[in-house]
Tab-separated table of C-alpha atoms and ligand atoms in Angstrom:
chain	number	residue	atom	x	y	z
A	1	UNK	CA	32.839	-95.031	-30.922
A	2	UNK	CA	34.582	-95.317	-27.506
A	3	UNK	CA	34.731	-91.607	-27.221
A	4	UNK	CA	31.609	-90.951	-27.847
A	5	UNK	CA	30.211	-93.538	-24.974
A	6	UNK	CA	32.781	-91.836	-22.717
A	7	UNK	CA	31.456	-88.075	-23.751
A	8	UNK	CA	27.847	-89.377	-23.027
A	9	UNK	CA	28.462	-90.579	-20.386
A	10	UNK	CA	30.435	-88.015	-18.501
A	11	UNK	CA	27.564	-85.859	-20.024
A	12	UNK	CA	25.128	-88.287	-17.839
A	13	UNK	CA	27.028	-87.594	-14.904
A	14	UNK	CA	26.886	-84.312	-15.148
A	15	UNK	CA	23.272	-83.824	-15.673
A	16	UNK	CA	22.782	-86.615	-12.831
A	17	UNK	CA	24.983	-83.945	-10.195
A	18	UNK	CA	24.692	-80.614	-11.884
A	19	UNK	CA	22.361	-80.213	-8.926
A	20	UNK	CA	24.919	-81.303	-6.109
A	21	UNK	CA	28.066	-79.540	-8.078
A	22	UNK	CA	25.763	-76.322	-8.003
A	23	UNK	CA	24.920	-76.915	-4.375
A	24	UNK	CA	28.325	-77.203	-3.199
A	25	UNK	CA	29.495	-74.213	-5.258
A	26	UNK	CA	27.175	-71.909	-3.765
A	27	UNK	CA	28.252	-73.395	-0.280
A	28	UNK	CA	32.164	-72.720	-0.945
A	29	UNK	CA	31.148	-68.986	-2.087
A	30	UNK	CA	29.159	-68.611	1.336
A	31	UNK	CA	31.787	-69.920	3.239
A	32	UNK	CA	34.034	-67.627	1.605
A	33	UNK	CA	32.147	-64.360	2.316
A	34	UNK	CA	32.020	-65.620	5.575
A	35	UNK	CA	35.042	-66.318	6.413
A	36	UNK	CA	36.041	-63.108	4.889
A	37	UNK	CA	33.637	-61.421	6.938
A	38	UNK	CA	35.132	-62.824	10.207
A	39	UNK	CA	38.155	-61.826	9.703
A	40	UNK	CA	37.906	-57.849	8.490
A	41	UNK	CA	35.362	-57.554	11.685
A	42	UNK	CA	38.281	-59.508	14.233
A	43	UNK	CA	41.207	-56.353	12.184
A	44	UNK	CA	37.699	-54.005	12.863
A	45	UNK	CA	38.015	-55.024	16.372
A	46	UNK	CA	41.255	-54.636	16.306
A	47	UNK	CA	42.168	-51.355	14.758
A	48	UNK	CA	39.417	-49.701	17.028
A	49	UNK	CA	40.831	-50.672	19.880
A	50	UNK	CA	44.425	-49.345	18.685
A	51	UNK	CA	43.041	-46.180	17.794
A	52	UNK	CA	41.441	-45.638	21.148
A	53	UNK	CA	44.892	-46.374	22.979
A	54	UNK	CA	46.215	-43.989	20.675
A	55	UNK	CA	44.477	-41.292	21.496
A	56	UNK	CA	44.354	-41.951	24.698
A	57	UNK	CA	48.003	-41.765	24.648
A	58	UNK	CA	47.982	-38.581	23.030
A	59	UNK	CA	45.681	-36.961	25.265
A	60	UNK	CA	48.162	-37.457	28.005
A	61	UNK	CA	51.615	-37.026	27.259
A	62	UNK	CA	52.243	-38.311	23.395
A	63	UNK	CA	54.734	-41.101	24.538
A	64	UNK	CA	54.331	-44.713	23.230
A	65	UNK	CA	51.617	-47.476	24.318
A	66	UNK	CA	53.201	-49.843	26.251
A	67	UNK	CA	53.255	-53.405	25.105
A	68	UNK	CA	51.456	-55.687	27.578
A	69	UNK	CA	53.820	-58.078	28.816
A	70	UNK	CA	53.167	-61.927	30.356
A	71	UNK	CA	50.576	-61.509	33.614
A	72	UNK	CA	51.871	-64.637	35.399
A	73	UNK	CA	50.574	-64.479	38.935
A	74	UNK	CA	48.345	-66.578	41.297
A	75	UNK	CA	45.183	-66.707	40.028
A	76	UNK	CA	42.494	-65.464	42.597
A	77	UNK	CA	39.893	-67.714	44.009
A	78	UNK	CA	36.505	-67.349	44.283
A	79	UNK	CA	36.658	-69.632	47.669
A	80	UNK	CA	39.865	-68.011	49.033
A	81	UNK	CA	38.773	-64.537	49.925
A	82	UNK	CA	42.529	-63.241	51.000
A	83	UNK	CA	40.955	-61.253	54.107
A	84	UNK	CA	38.357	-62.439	56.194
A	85	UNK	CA	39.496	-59.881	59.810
A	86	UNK	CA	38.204	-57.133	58.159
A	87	UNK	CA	35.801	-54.952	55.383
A	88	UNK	CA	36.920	-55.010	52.510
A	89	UNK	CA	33.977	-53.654	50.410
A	90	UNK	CA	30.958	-50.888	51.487
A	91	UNK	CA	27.458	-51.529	50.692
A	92	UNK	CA	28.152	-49.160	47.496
A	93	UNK	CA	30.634	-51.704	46.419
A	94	UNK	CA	33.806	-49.418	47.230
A	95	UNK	CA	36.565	-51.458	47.726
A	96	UNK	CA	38.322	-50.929	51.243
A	97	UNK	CA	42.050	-50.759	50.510
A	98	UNK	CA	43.818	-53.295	52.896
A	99	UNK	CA	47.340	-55.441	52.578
A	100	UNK	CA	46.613	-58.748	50.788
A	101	UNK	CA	43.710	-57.854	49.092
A	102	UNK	CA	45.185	-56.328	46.038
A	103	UNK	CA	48.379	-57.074	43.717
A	104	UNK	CA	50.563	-53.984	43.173
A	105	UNK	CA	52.353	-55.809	40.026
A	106	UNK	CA	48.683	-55.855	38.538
A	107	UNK	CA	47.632	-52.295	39.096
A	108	UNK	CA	50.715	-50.979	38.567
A	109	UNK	CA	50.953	-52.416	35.263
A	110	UNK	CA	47.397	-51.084	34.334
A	111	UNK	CA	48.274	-46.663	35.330
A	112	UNK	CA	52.004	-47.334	33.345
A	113	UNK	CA	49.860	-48.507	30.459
A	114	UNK	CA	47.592	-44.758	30.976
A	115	UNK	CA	50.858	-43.345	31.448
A	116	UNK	CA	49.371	-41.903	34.554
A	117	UNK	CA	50.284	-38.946	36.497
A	118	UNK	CA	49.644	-38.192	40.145
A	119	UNK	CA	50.202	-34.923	42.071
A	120	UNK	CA	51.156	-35.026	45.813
A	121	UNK	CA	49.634	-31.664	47.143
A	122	UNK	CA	51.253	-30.569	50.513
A	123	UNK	CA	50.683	-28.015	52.404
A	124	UNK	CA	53.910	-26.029	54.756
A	125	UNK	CA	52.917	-23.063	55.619
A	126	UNK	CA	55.227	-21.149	57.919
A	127	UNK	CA	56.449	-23.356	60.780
A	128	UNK	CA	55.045	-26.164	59.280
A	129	UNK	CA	58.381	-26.293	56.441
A	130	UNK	CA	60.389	-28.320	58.694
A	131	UNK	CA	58.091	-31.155	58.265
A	132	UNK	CA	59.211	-31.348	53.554
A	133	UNK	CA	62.597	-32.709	54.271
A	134	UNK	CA	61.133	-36.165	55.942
A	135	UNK	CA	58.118	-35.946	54.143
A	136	UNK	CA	59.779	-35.825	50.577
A	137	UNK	CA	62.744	-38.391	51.943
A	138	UNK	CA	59.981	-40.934	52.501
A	139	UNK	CA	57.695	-40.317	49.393
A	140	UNK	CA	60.467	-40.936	47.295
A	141	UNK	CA	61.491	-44.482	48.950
A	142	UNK	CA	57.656	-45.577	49.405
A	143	UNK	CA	55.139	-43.119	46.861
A	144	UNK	CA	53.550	-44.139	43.865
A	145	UNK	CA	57.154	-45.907	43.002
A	146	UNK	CA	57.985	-46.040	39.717
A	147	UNK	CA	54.929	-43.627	38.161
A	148	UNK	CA	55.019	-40.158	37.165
A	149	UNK	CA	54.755	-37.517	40.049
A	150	UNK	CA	54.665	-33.743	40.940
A	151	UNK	CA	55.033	-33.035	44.406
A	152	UNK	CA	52.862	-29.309	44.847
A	153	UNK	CA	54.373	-27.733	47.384
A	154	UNK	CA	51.992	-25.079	49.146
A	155	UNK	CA	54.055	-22.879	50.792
A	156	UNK	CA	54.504	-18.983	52.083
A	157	UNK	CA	58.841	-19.378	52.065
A	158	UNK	CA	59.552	-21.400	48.551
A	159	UNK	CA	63.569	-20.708	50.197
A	160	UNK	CA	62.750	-23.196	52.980
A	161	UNK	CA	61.956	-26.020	50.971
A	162	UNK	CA	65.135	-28.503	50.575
A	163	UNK	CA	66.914	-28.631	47.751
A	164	UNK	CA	66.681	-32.633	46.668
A	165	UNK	CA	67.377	-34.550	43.886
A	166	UNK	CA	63.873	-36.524	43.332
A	167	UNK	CA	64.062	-39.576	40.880
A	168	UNK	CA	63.347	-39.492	37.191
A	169	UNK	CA	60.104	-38.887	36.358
A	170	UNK	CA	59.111	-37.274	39.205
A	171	UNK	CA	59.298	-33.179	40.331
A	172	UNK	CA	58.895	-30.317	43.305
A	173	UNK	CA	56.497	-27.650	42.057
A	174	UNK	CA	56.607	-24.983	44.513
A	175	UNK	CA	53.382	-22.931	44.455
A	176	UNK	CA	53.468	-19.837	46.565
A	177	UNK	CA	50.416	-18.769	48.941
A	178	UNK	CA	49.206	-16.842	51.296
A	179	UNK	CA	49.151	-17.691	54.987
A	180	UNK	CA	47.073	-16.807	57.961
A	181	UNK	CA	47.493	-16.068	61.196
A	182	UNK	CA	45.021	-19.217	63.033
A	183	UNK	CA	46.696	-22.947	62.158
A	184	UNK	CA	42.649	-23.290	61.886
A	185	UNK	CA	42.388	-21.273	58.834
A	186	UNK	CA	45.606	-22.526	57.243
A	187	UNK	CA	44.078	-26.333	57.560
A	188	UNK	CA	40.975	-25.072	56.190
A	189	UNK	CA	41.752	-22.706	53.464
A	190	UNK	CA	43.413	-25.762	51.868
A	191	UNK	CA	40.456	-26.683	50.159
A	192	UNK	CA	39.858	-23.143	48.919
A	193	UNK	CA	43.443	-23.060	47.295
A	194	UNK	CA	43.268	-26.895	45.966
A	195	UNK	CA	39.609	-25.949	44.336
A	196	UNK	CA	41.495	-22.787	42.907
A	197	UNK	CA	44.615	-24.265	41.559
A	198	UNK	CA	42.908	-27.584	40.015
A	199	UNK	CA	41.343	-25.826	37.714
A	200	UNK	CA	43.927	-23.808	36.947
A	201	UNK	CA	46.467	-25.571	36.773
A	202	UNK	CA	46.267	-29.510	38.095
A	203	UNK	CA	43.635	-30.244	35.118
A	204	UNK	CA	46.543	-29.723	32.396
A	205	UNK	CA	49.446	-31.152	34.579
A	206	UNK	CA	47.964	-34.481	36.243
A	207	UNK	CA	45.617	-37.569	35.909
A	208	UNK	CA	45.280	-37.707	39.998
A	209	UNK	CA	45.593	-35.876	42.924
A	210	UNK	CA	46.716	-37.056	46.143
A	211	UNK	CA	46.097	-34.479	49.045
A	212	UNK	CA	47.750	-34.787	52.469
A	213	UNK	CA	48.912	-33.201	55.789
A	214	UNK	CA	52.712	-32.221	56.086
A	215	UNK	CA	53.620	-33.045	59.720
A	216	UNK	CA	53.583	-37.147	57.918
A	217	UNK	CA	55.855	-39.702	56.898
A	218	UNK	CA	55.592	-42.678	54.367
A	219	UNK	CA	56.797	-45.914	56.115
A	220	UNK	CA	55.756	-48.573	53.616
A	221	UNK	CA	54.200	-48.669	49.803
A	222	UNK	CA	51.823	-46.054	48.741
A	223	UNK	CA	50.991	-46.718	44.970
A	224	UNK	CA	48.378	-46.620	42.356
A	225	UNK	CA	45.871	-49.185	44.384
A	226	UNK	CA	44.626	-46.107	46.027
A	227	UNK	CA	43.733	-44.165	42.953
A	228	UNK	CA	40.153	-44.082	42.071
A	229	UNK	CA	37.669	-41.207	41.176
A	230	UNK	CA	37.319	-39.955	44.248
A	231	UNK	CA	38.906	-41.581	48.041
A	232	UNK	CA	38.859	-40.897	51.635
A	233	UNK	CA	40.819	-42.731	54.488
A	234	UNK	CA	39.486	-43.839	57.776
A	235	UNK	CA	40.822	-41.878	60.553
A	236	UNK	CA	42.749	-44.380	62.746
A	237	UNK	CA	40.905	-42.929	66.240
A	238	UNK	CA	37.351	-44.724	65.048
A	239	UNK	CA	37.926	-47.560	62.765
A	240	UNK	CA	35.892	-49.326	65.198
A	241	UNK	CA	33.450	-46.313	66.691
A	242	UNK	CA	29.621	-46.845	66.208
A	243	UNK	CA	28.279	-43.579	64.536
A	244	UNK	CA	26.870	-41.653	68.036
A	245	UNK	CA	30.454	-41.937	68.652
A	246	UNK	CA	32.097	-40.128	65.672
A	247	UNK	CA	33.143	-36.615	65.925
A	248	UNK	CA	31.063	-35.178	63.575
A	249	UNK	CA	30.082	-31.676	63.399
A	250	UNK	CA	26.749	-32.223	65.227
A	251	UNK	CA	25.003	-28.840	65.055
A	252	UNK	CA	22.138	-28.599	62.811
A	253	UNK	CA	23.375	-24.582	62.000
A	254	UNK	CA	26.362	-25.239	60.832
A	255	UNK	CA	26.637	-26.692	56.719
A	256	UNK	CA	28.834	-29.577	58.105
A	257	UNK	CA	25.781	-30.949	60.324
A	258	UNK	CA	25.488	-34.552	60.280
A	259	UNK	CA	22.513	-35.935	61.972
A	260	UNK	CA	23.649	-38.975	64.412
A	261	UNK	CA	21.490	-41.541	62.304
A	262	UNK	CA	24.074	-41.517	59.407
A	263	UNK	CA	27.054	-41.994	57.911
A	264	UNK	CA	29.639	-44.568	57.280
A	265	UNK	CA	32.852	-43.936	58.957
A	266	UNK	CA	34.887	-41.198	60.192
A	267	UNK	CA	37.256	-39.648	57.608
A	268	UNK	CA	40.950	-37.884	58.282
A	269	UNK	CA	41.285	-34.784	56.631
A	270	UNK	CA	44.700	-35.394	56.248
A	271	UNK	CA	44.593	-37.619	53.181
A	272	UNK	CA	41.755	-37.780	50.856
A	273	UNK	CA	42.080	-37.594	46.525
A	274	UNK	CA	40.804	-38.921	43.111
A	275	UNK	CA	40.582	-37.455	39.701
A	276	UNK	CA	41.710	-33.499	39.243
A	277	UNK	CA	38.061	-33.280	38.275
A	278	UNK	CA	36.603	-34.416	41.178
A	279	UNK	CA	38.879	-33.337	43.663
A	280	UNK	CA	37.880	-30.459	41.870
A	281	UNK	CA	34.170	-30.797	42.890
A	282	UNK	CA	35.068	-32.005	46.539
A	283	UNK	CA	36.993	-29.037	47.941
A	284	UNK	CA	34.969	-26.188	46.020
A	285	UNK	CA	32.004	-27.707	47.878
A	286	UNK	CA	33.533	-27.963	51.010
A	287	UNK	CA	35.185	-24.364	50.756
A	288	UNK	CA	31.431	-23.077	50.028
A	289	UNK	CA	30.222	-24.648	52.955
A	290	UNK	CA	33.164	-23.265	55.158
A	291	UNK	CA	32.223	-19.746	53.908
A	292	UNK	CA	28.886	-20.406	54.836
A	293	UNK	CA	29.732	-21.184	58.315
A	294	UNK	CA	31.618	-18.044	58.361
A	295	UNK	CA	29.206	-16.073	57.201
A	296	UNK	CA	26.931	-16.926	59.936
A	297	UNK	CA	30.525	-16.673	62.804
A	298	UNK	CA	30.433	-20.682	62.716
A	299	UNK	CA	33.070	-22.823	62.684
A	300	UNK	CA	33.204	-26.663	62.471
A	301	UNK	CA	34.614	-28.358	64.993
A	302	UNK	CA	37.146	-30.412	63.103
A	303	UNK	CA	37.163	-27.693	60.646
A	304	UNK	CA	37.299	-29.221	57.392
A	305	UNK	CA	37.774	-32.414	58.312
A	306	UNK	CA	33.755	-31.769	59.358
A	307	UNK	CA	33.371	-30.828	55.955
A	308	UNK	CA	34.818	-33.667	54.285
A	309	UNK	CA	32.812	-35.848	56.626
A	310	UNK	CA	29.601	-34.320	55.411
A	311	UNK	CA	30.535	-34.412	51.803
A	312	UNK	CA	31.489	-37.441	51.831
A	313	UNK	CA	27.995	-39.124	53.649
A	314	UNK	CA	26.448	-37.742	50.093
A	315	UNK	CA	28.953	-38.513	48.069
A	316	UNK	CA	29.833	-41.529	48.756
A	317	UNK	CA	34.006	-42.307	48.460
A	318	UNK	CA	35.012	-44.750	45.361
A	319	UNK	CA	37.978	-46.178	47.230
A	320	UNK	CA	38.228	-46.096	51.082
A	321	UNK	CA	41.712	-46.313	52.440
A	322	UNK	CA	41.675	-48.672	55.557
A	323	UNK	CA	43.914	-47.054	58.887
A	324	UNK	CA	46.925	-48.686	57.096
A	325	UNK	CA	47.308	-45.555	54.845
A	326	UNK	CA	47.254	-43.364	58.081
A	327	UNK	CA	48.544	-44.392	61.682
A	328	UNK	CA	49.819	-43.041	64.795
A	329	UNK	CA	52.503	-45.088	66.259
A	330	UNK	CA	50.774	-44.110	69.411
A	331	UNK	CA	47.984	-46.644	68.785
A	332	UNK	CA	50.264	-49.750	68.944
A	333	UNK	CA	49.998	-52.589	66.128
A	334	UNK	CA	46.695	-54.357	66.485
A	335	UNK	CA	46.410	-57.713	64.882
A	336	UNK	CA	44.634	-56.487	61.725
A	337	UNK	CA	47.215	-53.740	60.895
A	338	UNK	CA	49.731	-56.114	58.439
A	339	UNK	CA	51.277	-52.615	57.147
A	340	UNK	CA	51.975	-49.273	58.207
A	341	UNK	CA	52.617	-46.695	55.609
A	342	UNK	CA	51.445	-43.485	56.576
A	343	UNK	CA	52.251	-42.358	59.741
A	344	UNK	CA	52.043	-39.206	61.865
A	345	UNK	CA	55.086	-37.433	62.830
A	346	UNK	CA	54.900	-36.432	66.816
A	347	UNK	CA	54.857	-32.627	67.102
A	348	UNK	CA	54.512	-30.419	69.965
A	349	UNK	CA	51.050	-28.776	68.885
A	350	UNK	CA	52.032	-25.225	70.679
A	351	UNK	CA	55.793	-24.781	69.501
A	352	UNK	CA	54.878	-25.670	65.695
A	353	UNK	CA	51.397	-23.523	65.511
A	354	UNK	CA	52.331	-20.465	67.725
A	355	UNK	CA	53.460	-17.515	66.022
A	356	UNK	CA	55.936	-16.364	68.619
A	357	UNK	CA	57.700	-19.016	69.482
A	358	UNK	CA	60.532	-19.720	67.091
A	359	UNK	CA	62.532	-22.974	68.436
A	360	UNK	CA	61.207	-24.728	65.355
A	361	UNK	CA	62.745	-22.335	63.097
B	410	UD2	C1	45.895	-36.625	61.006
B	410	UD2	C2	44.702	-35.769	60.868
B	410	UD2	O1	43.585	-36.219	60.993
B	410	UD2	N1	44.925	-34.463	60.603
B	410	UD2	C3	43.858	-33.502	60.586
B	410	UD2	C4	43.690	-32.899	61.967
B	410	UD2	O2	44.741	-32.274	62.672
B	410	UD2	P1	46.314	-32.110	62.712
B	410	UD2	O3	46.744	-31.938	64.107
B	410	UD2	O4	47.010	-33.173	61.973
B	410	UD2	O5	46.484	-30.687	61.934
B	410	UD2	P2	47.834	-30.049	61.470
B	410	UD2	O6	48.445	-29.234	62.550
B	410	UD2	O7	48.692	-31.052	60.850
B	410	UD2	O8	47.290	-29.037	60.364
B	410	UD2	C5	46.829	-29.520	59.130
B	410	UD2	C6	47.798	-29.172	58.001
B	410	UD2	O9	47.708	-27.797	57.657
B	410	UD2	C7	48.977	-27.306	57.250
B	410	UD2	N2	49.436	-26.257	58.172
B	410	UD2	C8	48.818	-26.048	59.370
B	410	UD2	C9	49.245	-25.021	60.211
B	410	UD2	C10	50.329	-24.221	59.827
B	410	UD2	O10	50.776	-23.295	60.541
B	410	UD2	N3	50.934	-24.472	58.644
B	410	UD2	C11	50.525	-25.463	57.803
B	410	UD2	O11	51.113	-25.670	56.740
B	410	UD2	C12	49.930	-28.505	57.261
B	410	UD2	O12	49.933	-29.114	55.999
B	410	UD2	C13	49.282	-29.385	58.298
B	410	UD2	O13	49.715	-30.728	58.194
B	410	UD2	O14	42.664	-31.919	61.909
B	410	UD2	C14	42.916	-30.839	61.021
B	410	UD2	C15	41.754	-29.888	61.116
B	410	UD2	O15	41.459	-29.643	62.435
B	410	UD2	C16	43.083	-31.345	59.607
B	410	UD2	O16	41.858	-31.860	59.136
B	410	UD2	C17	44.158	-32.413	59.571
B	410	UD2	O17	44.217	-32.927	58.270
B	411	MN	MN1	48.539	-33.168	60.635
């Protein structure tokens, strides 16, 4: 008698919640497939973002992705710009490369993750071998430390260039050429051969090139914060020079005619770079233009440092090394200068570019 109250009544209950009991069972399966959901889109997430690393990985040299370690640093401050002396960014939002604005630990952490690769492409073409032994002493203390690199060495005598043991990683790739008779052709024909060879060869070697004068020496760090798709470096004579005042090619004849209403700033030719592909672009298009001016018995007055200037007014730089990244001891140390780490190396301009005299072997 008992039992049966009890069955009726649990009965009652039943029919009394069924509704609830079936509410909340339907919310328990939702929440499941949801919560299932969430998670096999986070290993989604996940699993693409391995696979792109992988292949990224493969695409360059097969070796291992690198784990990301702890970032512990200051954090930056949106108050607190760390330079206020000088530019730091153009109007086309290309960051101008100057001590204290940047964190090496940082950047360098980001190319070793790419594995990157940068070519140094130098240029010592008869006399101009006496400069490799300084140069290549210095790049190994202060260039890209710590990364992959391939120094191209551009040269008429491979014999002359020193026989040194560079650090792991890193490797002197003689490349033989040509020369000519006028320093003025060797200086420009450098953006024939760099147009020639990074296609040929650069494109399936390196991630970056880096493309500078010989008669130079590194005096401080020169890593990966200068790597972008394509850079140029202020020339340390007119950091400060209004446009009338920079020696651009100014004749409307020649290709590297710049009219005196434009441009940014006045470029070196002595150290420009980016991406093999567009370093690629930059000196086939300048080499055109010099051929041009031959054509019609013109030659730019800087030579292809005009060129550069002009290419660069259209195609505007990525990265703009400030006069840190390339000084002349003879300008003193203004205020603004915190580092030098690219210097010039005096030279007597007659004794290293004339053909007959031979004190510098
Ligand atoms: C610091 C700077 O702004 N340098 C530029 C400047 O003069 P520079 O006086 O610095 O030119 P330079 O004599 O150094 O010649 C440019 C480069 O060409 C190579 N070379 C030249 C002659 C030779 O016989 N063998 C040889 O290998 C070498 O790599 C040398 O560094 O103007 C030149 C064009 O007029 C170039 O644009 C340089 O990059
Ligand atoms: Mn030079």
């Amino acid at each position: 008698m008992q039992t049966d109250h009890r069955k009726t009544r649990i009965k009652g209950l039943f029919s009394k919640y069924r509704v609830l009991l079936i509410f909340g069972l339907c919310l328990f399966i939702l929440g499941y497939f949801w919560q299932a959901s969430k998670g096999s889109w986070l290993k989604r997430k996940i699993s693409i973002l391995c696979d792109t690393q992988r292949n990224k990985t493969n695409v360059l040299h097969g070796l291992p992705e690198i784990a990301l370690p702890r970032m512990v640093y200051s954090k930056p401050h949106i108050f607190k710009p760390p330079r206020t002396d000088v530019l730091t960014m153009t109007p086309w939002l290309a960051p101008i490369i100057w001590d204290g604005t940047f964190n090496l630990e940082i950047l360098n952490e980001q190319f070793r993750q790419r594995n990157t690769t940068i070519g140094l492409t130098v240029f010592a073409i008869k006399k101009y071998v006496v400069f490799l032994q300084r140069f290549l002493a210095t790049a190994e203390t202060y260039f890209m430390v710590g990364h992959r690199v391939k120094y191209y060495i551009f040269t008429d005598r491979p014999e002359a260039i020193p026989n040194m043991n560079v650090k792991e990683g890193r490797e002197i790739v003689p490349l033989r050429v040509q020369n000519y008779p006028r320093w003025q052709e060797i200086s420009m024909r450098r953006m024939e051969m760099l147009s020639y060879y990074s296609q040929q060869r650069f494109i399936h070697e390196v991630d970056f090139l880096v493309c500078v004068d010989a008669d130079m020496q590194f005096s401080n760090e020169v890593g990966v914060e200068i790597l972008s798709e394509v850079f140029g470096t202020i020339h340390p004579g007119f950091y400060a020079a209004e446009r009338q005042a920079f020696t651009y090619e100014r004749r409307s004849t020649s290709e590297a005619y710049i009219p005196l209403d434009e441009g940014d700033f006045y470029y070196c030719g002595c150290f420009f770079g980016g991406t093999v592909a567009e370093v690629h672009k930059l000196t086939k298009k300048c080499h055109e233009a010099i051929m041009a001016d031959k054509s019609k018995s013109l030659e730019a007055i800087w030579h292809e440092e005009s060129h550069l200037n002009k290419y660069f007014v259209y195609h505007k730089p990525t990265k703009i090394l400030s006069p840190e990244y390339l000084w002349d001891n003879g300008l003193g140390s203004p205020q603004f200068l915190k580092k030098k780490r690219f210097l010039t190396v005096p030279k007597n301009h007659a004794a290293i570019r004339n053909k007959r005299n031979s004190n510098l072997k």
